[in-house]
Coordinates of C-alpha atoms and ligand atoms in Angstrom, one line a residue:
M1 CA 0.0 0.0 0.0
N2 CA 1.4 3.4 -0.9
L3 CA 1.0 6.6 1.1
S4 CA -1.9 7.9 -1.0
Q5 CA -3.8 4.6 -0.6
A6 CA -3.1 4.5 3.2
S7 CA -4.3 8.1 3.6
Q8 CA -7.4 7.4 1.6
Q9 CA -8.2 4.4 3.7
R10 CA -7.8 6.3 6.9
L11 CA -9.9 9.2 5.7
E12 CA -12.7 6.8 4.7
L13 CA -12.7 5.3 8.2
L14 CA -13.0 8.8 9.7
A15 CA -15.8 9.6 7.3
Q16 CA -17.8 6.5 8.4
D17 CA -18.2 8.0 11.9
S18 CA -18.7 11.6 10.6
G19 CA -15.3 12.3 12.0
K20 CA -13.6 13.6 8.9
R21 CA -12.7 17.2 9.0
V22 CA -12.5 19.7 6.1
L23 CA -11.1 23.2 5.8
L24 CA -13.8 25.8 5.0
P25 CA -13.2 29.4 3.9
C26 CA -13.6 32.0 6.6
P27 CA -14.5 35.3 5.0
L28 CA -13.7 38.4 7.0
N29 CA -17.0 40.0 6.2
Q30 CA -18.8 37.2 8.1
R31 CA -17.1 37.9 11.5
A32 CA -20.2 39.4 13.1
L33 CA -22.0 36.0 13.1
D34 CA -18.9 34.0 13.9
F35 CA -19.1 31.9 17.1
S36 CA -16.2 29.7 16.1
S37 CA -13.4 32.3 16.6
N38 CA -11.4 32.5 19.9
D39 CA -10.9 36.2 19.4
Y40 CA -12.9 36.8 22.6
L41 CA -12.1 40.5 22.9
C42 CA -12.2 41.3 19.2
L43 CA -8.6 42.4 19.3
A44 CA -7.3 40.6 16.1
Q45 CA -8.5 43.4 13.8
R46 CA -7.9 46.4 16.1
G47 CA -6.0 49.1 14.3
D48 CA -3.6 50.1 17.1
I49 CA -2.6 46.5 17.7
V50 CA -2.0 45.8 14.0
E51 CA 0.0 49.1 13.8
A52 CA 2.1 48.1 16.8
G53 CA 2.9 44.9 15.0
H54 CA 4.0 46.8 11.9
E55 CA 6.2 49.2 13.9
C56 CA 8.0 46.3 15.6
A57 CA 8.5 44.5 12.2
K58 CA 9.8 47.8 10.7
K59 CA 12.3 48.1 13.5
Y60 CA 13.4 44.4 13.8
G61 CA 12.4 42.8 10.5
A62 CA 9.8 40.3 9.4
G63 CA 11.6 37.4 10.9
A64 CA 13.8 36.8 14.0
T65 CA 16.4 35.0 11.8
G66 CA 17.1 32.2 14.2
S67 CA 16.6 30.5 17.6
R68 CA 17.0 32.9 20.5
L69 CA 20.1 31.0 21.4
L70 CA 21.6 31.9 18.0
S71 CA 20.9 35.1 16.1
G72 CA 17.3 35.6 17.3
N73 CA 17.5 37.2 20.7
L74 CA 16.2 40.6 19.8
D75 CA 15.5 43.3 22.5
C76 CA 11.8 43.1 21.7
F77 CA 11.6 39.5 23.2
E78 CA 13.2 40.5 26.5
E79 CA 10.9 43.5 26.7
L80 CA 7.8 41.4 26.0
E81 CA 8.9 38.8 28.6
S82 CA 9.2 41.5 31.3
Q83 CA 5.7 42.8 30.3
V84 CA 4.2 39.3 30.4
A85 CA 5.8 38.5 33.8
Q86 CA 4.3 41.7 35.2
F87 CA 0.9 41.0 33.6
K88 CA 0.9 37.5 35.2
N89 CA 2.3 38.7 38.5
A90 CA 5.2 36.2 38.0
E91 CA 9.0 36.5 38.4
A92 CA 9.8 35.7 34.8
A93 CA 8.3 34.6 31.4
L94 CA 9.4 32.9 28.2
V95 CA 7.6 33.4 24.9
F96 CA 6.9 30.7 22.3
S97 CA 5.6 30.7 18.7
S98 CA 2.4 28.8 19.6
G99 CA 0.5 27.4 22.6
Y100 CA 0.9 23.9 21.3
Q101 CA 4.6 24.3 21.2
A102 CA 4.8 25.8 24.6
N103 CA 2.8 22.9 26.1
A104 CA 4.3 20.1 24.1
S105 CA 7.9 21.1 24.7
G106 CA 7.7 23.3 27.9
L107 CA 5.7 20.8 29.9
A108 CA 7.7 17.9 28.5
A109 CA 10.9 19.7 29.8
L110 CA 9.3 20.0 33.3
L111 CA 8.4 16.3 33.2
D112 CA 11.9 15.2 32.0
K113 CA 13.3 12.9 34.6
T114 CA 16.8 14.3 34.1
L115 CA 15.5 17.5 35.7
W116 CA 14.7 15.4 38.8
S117 CA 18.0 13.5 39.2
G118 CA 16.5 10.6 37.3
A119 CA 13.3 10.2 39.4
E120 CA 10.3 9.9 37.1
P121 CA 7.7 12.4 38.1
L122 CA 4.2 11.4 39.1
V123 CA 2.0 13.4 36.8
F124 CA -1.6 14.1 37.9
T125 CA -3.7 15.3 35.0
D126 CA -7.3 16.3 34.5
R127 CA -9.1 13.8 32.2
L128 CA -10.2 16.6 29.9
N129 CA -6.9 18.4 29.4
H130 CA -6.0 19.7 25.9
A131 CA -4.2 17.5 23.4
S132 CA -1.0 19.4 23.7
L133 CA -0.8 18.6 27.4
H134 CA -1.2 14.9 26.6
H135 CA 1.4 15.2 23.9
A136 CA 3.9 16.6 26.4
C137 CA 3.3 13.6 28.7
Q138 CA 3.9 11.2 25.7
L139 CA 7.0 13.1 24.7
A140 CA 8.4 12.9 28.2
G141 CA 7.5 9.2 28.4
V142 CA 5.5 9.6 31.7
K143 CA 2.4 7.7 32.6
Q144 CA -0.5 10.1 33.5
I145 CA -2.4 9.6 36.7
R146 CA -5.8 11.0 35.6
F147 CA -8.3 12.6 38.0
R148 CA -11.9 13.1 37.1
H149 CA -12.6 16.4 35.4
N150 CA -12.3 19.3 38.0
D151 CA -12.8 16.8 40.8
M152 CA -10.5 18.1 43.5
A153 CA -11.5 15.4 46.0
H154 CA -10.4 12.8 43.5
L155 CA -7.1 14.6 42.9
A156 CA -6.4 14.7 46.7
E157 CA -7.3 11.0 46.9
L158 CA -4.8 10.1 44.2
L159 CA -2.1 12.2 45.7
S160 CA -2.6 10.7 49.1
K161 CA -2.2 7.2 47.6
H162 CA 1.3 8.3 46.6
Q163 CA 2.0 10.1 49.8
E164 CA 5.1 8.0 50.7
S165 CA 6.6 8.4 47.2
T166 CA 9.7 10.5 47.0
H167 CA 9.2 11.1 43.3
P168 CA 8.3 14.7 42.3
K169 CA 4.6 15.3 41.9
I170 CA 3.3 17.5 39.2
I171 CA -0.4 18.6 38.7
V172 CA -1.5 19.6 35.2
S173 CA -4.8 21.3 34.3
E174 CA -6.4 24.0 32.2
T175 CA -7.9 26.9 34.1
V176 CA -10.8 27.5 31.7
F177 CA -11.5 24.3 29.8
G178 CA -11.7 25.1 26.1
M179 CA -14.3 22.5 25.2
E180 CA -16.4 22.3 28.4
G181 CA -16.3 26.1 29.1
D182 CA -15.9 25.6 32.9
L183 CA -13.5 27.0 35.5
L184 CA -10.9 25.2 37.5
P185 CA -11.4 25.5 41.3
I186 CA -8.0 27.0 41.4
E187 CA -7.9 27.8 45.1
S188 CA -8.7 24.2 46.1
L189 CA -6.1 22.9 43.6
A190 CA -3.4 25.2 45.0
T191 CA -4.2 24.2 48.6
I192 CA -4.0 20.5 47.7
A193 CA -0.8 21.0 45.7
L194 CA 0.8 22.8 48.6
Q195 CA -0.2 20.1 51.1
H196 CA 1.5 17.5 48.8
K197 CA 4.5 19.7 47.9
A198 CA 3.5 19.3 44.2
V199 CA 4.4 21.5 41.3
V200 CA 1.5 23.0 39.5
Y201 CA 1.4 23.5 35.7
L202 CA -1.7 25.4 34.4
D203 CA -2.8 26.2 30.9
E204 CA -4.5 29.6 30.7
A205 CA -5.2 29.5 27.0
H206 CA -8.9 30.4 27.3
A207 CA -8.6 32.4 30.5
T208 CA -5.9 34.9 29.5
G209 CA -7.6 38.3 28.8
I210 CA -11.0 37.2 30.1
W211 CA -10.7 35.7 33.6
G212 CA -8.9 36.7 36.8
P213 CA -8.0 40.2 38.0
E214 CA -8.1 42.6 34.9
G215 CA -8.1 39.6 32.6
R216 CA -4.6 38.4 33.8
G217 CA -5.9 34.8 34.2
L218 CA -6.9 32.8 37.2
G219 CA -3.3 32.1 38.0
A220 CA -2.8 35.8 38.8
I221 CA -5.2 35.8 41.7
Q222 CA -3.9 36.5 45.2
H223 CA -4.3 33.5 47.5
P224 CA -2.1 32.3 50.4
A225 CA -1.6 28.8 48.8
I226 CA -0.8 30.3 45.4
D227 CA 1.6 32.8 47.0
A228 CA 3.3 29.9 48.9
L229 CA 3.6 27.9 45.7
K230 CA 5.1 30.9 43.9
T231 CA 7.7 31.3 46.6
L232 CA 8.6 27.6 46.2
G233 CA 8.8 28.1 42.4
H234 CA 6.0 25.5 42.1
W235 CA 3.6 27.7 40.1
V236 CA 4.1 27.4 36.3
I237 CA 1.5 29.1 34.2
M238 CA 1.2 28.7 30.5
G239 CA -1.1 30.8 28.3
T240 CA -1.6 31.8 24.7
F241 CA -1.6 35.0 22.7
S242 CA -3.7 33.3 20.1
K243 CA -7.1 33.6 21.7
A244 CA -8.3 36.8 23.6
V245 CA -5.0 38.5 23.0
G246 CA -5.9 38.3 19.3
V247 CA -2.5 37.5 17.8
S248 CA -0.6 34.2 18.1
G249 CA 2.1 32.6 20.2
A250 CA 2.3 31.8 23.9
Y251 CA 4.1 32.2 27.2
I252 CA 5.2 30.3 30.2
A253 CA 5.3 32.5 33.3
C254 CA 7.4 31.0 36.1
S255 CA 10.4 31.5 38.4
E256 CA 13.5 33.0 36.9
I257 CA 15.5 29.9 37.5
F258 CA 13.0 27.6 35.8
K259 CA 13.0 30.0 32.9
Q260 CA 16.7 29.6 32.6
Y261 CA 16.3 25.8 32.7
L262 CA 13.7 26.0 29.8
V263 CA 16.1 28.2 27.8
N264 CA 18.6 25.4 28.1
R265 CA 16.5 22.2 27.9
C266 CA 13.1 23.0 26.3
T267 CA 13.4 21.6 22.8
G268 CA 10.6 23.8 21.4
F269 CA 12.6 26.9 22.5
V270 CA 16.1 25.7 21.7
Y271 CA 15.5 24.2 18.3
S272 CA 12.9 26.6 16.9
T273 CA 13.2 30.1 15.3
A274 CA 11.9 32.8 17.6
P275 CA 8.5 34.3 16.7
S276 CA 8.2 37.1 14.1
P277 CA 8.8 40.6 15.6
F278 CA 5.3 41.6 14.1
I279 CA 3.8 39.2 16.7
I280 CA 5.8 40.5 19.5
G281 CA 4.9 44.2 18.8
A282 CA 1.2 43.3 18.4
V283 CA 1.1 41.2 21.6
G284 CA 2.8 43.9 23.6
K285 CA 0.2 46.5 22.6
A286 CA -2.7 44.0 23.3
L287 CA -1.3 43.4 26.8
E288 CA -1.3 47.1 27.4
I289 CA -5.0 47.4 26.5
I290 CA -6.4 44.2 28.1
P291 CA -6.3 45.3 31.8
G292 CA -8.5 48.3 30.9
M293 CA -11.3 46.1 29.4
N294 CA -13.2 45.3 32.6
T295 CA -16.5 46.7 31.2
E296 CA -16.2 44.5 28.1
R297 CA -15.4 41.5 30.2
S298 CA -18.3 41.9 32.5
A299 CA -20.7 42.4 29.5
L300 CA -19.3 39.2 28.0
H301 CA -20.0 37.3 31.2
T302 CA -23.5 38.7 31.4
A303 CA -24.2 37.8 27.7
A304 CA -23.0 34.2 28.4
D305 CA -25.3 33.8 31.5
T306 CA -28.2 35.1 29.5
L307 CA -27.5 32.9 26.5
R308 CA -27.2 29.8 28.7
E309 CA -30.6 30.5 30.2
R310 CA -32.2 31.0 26.8
V311 CA -30.7 27.9 25.3
H312 CA -31.7 25.8 28.3
D313 CA -35.3 27.1 27.7
L314 CA -35.0 25.7 24.2
G315 CA -34.0 22.3 25.6
F316 CA -30.3 22.4 24.9
D317 CA -27.7 20.9 27.3
T318 CA -24.7 23.2 27.9
G319 CA -22.9 20.7 30.1
L320 CA -20.7 22.3 32.7
S321 CA -20.3 25.6 31.1
N322 CA -20.0 28.7 33.3
T323 CA -17.8 30.9 31.1
H324 CA -17.9 32.7 27.7
I325 CA -17.5 29.2 26.1
V326 CA -21.0 27.6 25.7
P327 CA -21.1 24.1 24.3
L328 CA -24.4 22.7 23.0
V329 CA -23.9 19.0 23.8
V330 CA -25.9 17.0 21.3
G331 CA -24.3 13.5 21.7
S332 CA -23.8 12.0 18.3
N333 CA -21.5 13.2 15.6
V334 CA -24.3 13.1 13.1
A335 CA -26.6 15.4 15.2
C336 CA -23.6 17.7 15.8
L337 CA -22.8 18.1 12.1
E338 CA -26.5 18.6 11.3
L339 CA -26.8 21.4 13.9
K340 CA -23.6 23.0 12.7
A341 CA -24.9 22.9 9.0
D342 CA -28.3 24.3 9.9
L343 CA -26.6 27.2 11.8
Q344 CA -24.3 27.7 8.8
Q345 CA -27.4 27.9 6.5
A346 CA -28.6 30.7 8.8
G347 CA -25.2 32.4 8.3
I348 CA -23.9 31.5 11.8
R349 CA -20.5 30.0 12.0
T350 CA -19.8 27.5 14.8
S351 CA -17.4 24.7 15.5
A352 CA -18.5 21.0 15.6
V353 CA -16.4 19.3 18.2
R354 CA -16.3 15.6 18.1
P355 CA -14.4 12.7 19.7
P356 CA -11.5 12.3 20.3
T357 CA -11.4 16.0 21.1
V358 CA -14.3 15.4 23.5
P359 CA -15.4 12.1 25.2
P360 CA -17.4 9.5 23.2
N361 CA -21.1 10.5 22.7
A362 CA -20.4 14.0 23.8
A363 CA -20.2 15.7 20.4
R364 CA -21.1 19.3 20.6
V365 CA -21.5 22.6 18.8
R366 CA -19.2 25.0 20.6
L367 CA -20.2 28.6 20.9
A368 CA -17.4 30.9 21.7
L369 CA -18.8 34.3 22.6
N370 CA -17.0 37.5 21.9
T371 CA -17.4 41.2 22.8
G372 CA -18.5 42.0 19.2
H373 CA -21.6 39.9 19.3
T374 CA -24.6 42.2 19.4
F375 CA -28.1 41.7 20.8
A376 CA -29.4 41.2 17.3
V377 CA -26.8 38.5 16.6
Y378 CA -27.8 36.6 19.8
E379 CA -31.5 36.8 18.7
Q380 CA -30.5 35.4 15.2
L381 CA -28.6 32.6 16.8
L382 CA -31.5 31.7 19.2
H383 CA -34.0 31.8 16.3
A384 CA -31.9 29.3 14.3
L385 CA -31.5 27.1 17.4
A386 CA -35.2 27.1 18.0
S387 CA -35.9 26.1 14.4
W388 CA -33.4 23.2 14.6
K389 CA -35.1 21.9 17.8
V390 CA -38.4 22.0 16.0
S391 CA -37.1 20.0 13.0
A392 CA -34.9 17.6 15.0
Ligands
PLP401 C1 -6.3 24.7 26.2 C2 -5.4 24.9 25.0 N1 -4.1 24.9 25.2 C3 -3.3 25.1 24.1 C4 -3.7 25.4 22.9 C5 -2.8 25.6 21.7 O1 -2.7 27.0 21.5 P1 -2.2 27.6 20.1 O2 -3.5 27.6 19.3 O3 -1.7 28.9 20.4 O4 -1.2 26.6 19.5 C6 -5.1 25.5 22.7 C7 -5.7 25.8 21.4 O5 -6.7 25.4 21.0 C8 -6.0 25.2 23.8 O6 -7.3 25.2 23.6

């Protein structure tokens, strides 16, 4: 069998269970009715952010020309990292070209047993963590000890079972779950981590810009257990610039010493060209703007609460959602694709999220709300959802 035949066979198998994905055009003039974008604060098109990107590119060039350890360590990276550290209330930060890269290689470096004098870490992971977090565990060759989604009692129970172990303990979770749209009980997690002397690695991809004080993420809140973990250097926070920040790339905010370790041992940092200066300039501007957007954030949270109530009235299940991400859990892949297609017919763009991204029989249409969605747009969405319910 050649590669084309093998690919064809694999695609046919995916299609049998309505799991085959295709790329669709995404016209800019249809953004108003777009519930699939993660541009939660509508910053991607903002003039001053685009302009700041241009200015930085004009000064430093279109590309960084190499890894930061070779020719690529431009001043703009150091400046952005200081800004991110301040934004996250952390000692230091390191930037990456993408969130996937930051997780896959940054978390893998944290889990590398050579960091821990050869002792393989015990890694406690939420069952619904993002694929990039799973990938990091695979890369590091560690076995995950999975706790039930957001179930802190289960996490504590699993940690207690390993109480006598001298191996390092690391807890990995998202703070806003991208597919469920629910919040991590971060204070409980921090308290448990401190009791067990565990290191915490949190992914703030969907929280950055939207949750926590002034949109700095949940990891930036003040809490005695969090402060104690920070003092120990056990508080490692990853987040992206690709969602509410409206650009692309990612950061890991951590202690200065762990940053220096990553600079030396994180493969996604060492062996990859630094991000384009355009990105760095644009992200810097967005991070200046985001803390001042409390009014927009609270309007977004109110809109999400109202939408949840209205879709419940129509008979939809929004699962565990309590954030600006509202999944409509319909179960089968077929129903999910039908709902997405019906909404598309009404001009509304959404994402159909199917296993293995979500658990079996939990396919869903994911609605990602943003600050640009108007009252009229919500009414149009609700009308289309009501029509689908009638015809289903
Ligand atoms: C929770 C989470 N982490 C990481 C990523 C990867 O981020 P990026 O798109 O910047 O690569 C995503 C993207 O969907 C995500 O949802």
